[in-house]
């Protein structure tokens, strides 16, 4: 499982409240990612990080921010949650195998915004 | 919550049959491909990968075939078991890129 944990695993919150999801990895991977997964859309990249304090936007970054102050932790924050952000969120790391970059995923966080 | 398997193409097979799941990729410059398995309520799990200098690669009960001419990838699962029931999706990437592109997936249902 590439040593990836996510917390919380489930969360119910109300519209307008801030929410922070945490991803923790134990194997010193440089690249970390946040995806959301919704029926009919597959995995969509929110933000990614290529090192401590180095982050960049993905295709669905609006309404989300991230921080990476330590190699092992990558935080995803919804500043003011909306119902459209109800989703399953996956964290991933990248590891080079067979000469290509392969992503390994955490167990996911299921978020419901009421 | 709603399953990720809804709204996806579905392949139904009997236990013991061989399954073939297909994926069309979009970028002719992609040179690295991966298949993932995602069981209900879990994160995607790496199954097998293949580089563009190969057209076939075998793992344990799984084989990936790559046809670069038509930009097509397939995953063959031999002697399919109920535990193989999951959503399977492919990913493509290019050398030097850390941002793969994921397909939407196929839901495989194995009937005992």
mmCIF file of C-alpha atoms in Angstrom, chain A residues 36-45 59-60 87, chain B residues 4 6-8 102-105:
data_model
loop_
_atom_site.group_PDB
_atom_site.id
_atom_site.type_symbol
_atom_site.label_atom_id
_atom_site.label_comp_id
_atom_site.label_asym_id
_atom_site.label_seq_id
_atom_site.Cartn_x
_atom_site.Cartn_y
_atom_site.Cartn_z
ATOM 1 C CA UNK A 36 -11.358 13.391 -6.298
ATOM 2 C CA UNK A 37 -13.451 10.585 -7.690
ATOM 3 C CA UNK A 38 -17.072 10.999 -8.671
ATOM 4 C CA UNK A 39 -19.459 8.706 -10.575
ATOM 5 C CA UNK A 40 -19.174 9.361 -14.270
ATOM 6 C CA UNK A 41 -15.894 11.285 -13.977
ATOM 7 C CA UNK A 42 -13.207 8.928 -12.837
ATOM 8 C CA UNK A 43 -10.161 10.331 -11.055
ATOM 9 C CA UNK A 44 -9.587 14.071 -11.404
ATOM 10 C CA UNK A 45 -6.443 15.781 -10.179
ATOM 11 C CA UNK A 59 -7.595 20.290 -13.450
ATOM 12 C CA UNK A 60 -10.177 20.846 -10.662
ATOM 13 C CA UNK A 87 -16.878 13.222 -3.203
ATOM 14 C CA UNK B 4 -17.875 4.550 -8.503
ATOM 15 C CA UNK B 6 -22.243 3.178 -11.551
ATOM 16 C CA UNK B 7 -22.372 4.896 -14.951
ATOM 17 C CA UNK B 8 -19.498 2.753 -16.208
ATOM 18 C CA UNK B 102 -6.711 8.034 -16.174
ATOM 19 C CA UNK B 103 -9.481 6.308 -18.073
ATOM 20 C CA UNK B 104 -12.969 6.129 -16.593
ATOM 21 C CA UNK B 105 -12.922 2.368 -16.199
#
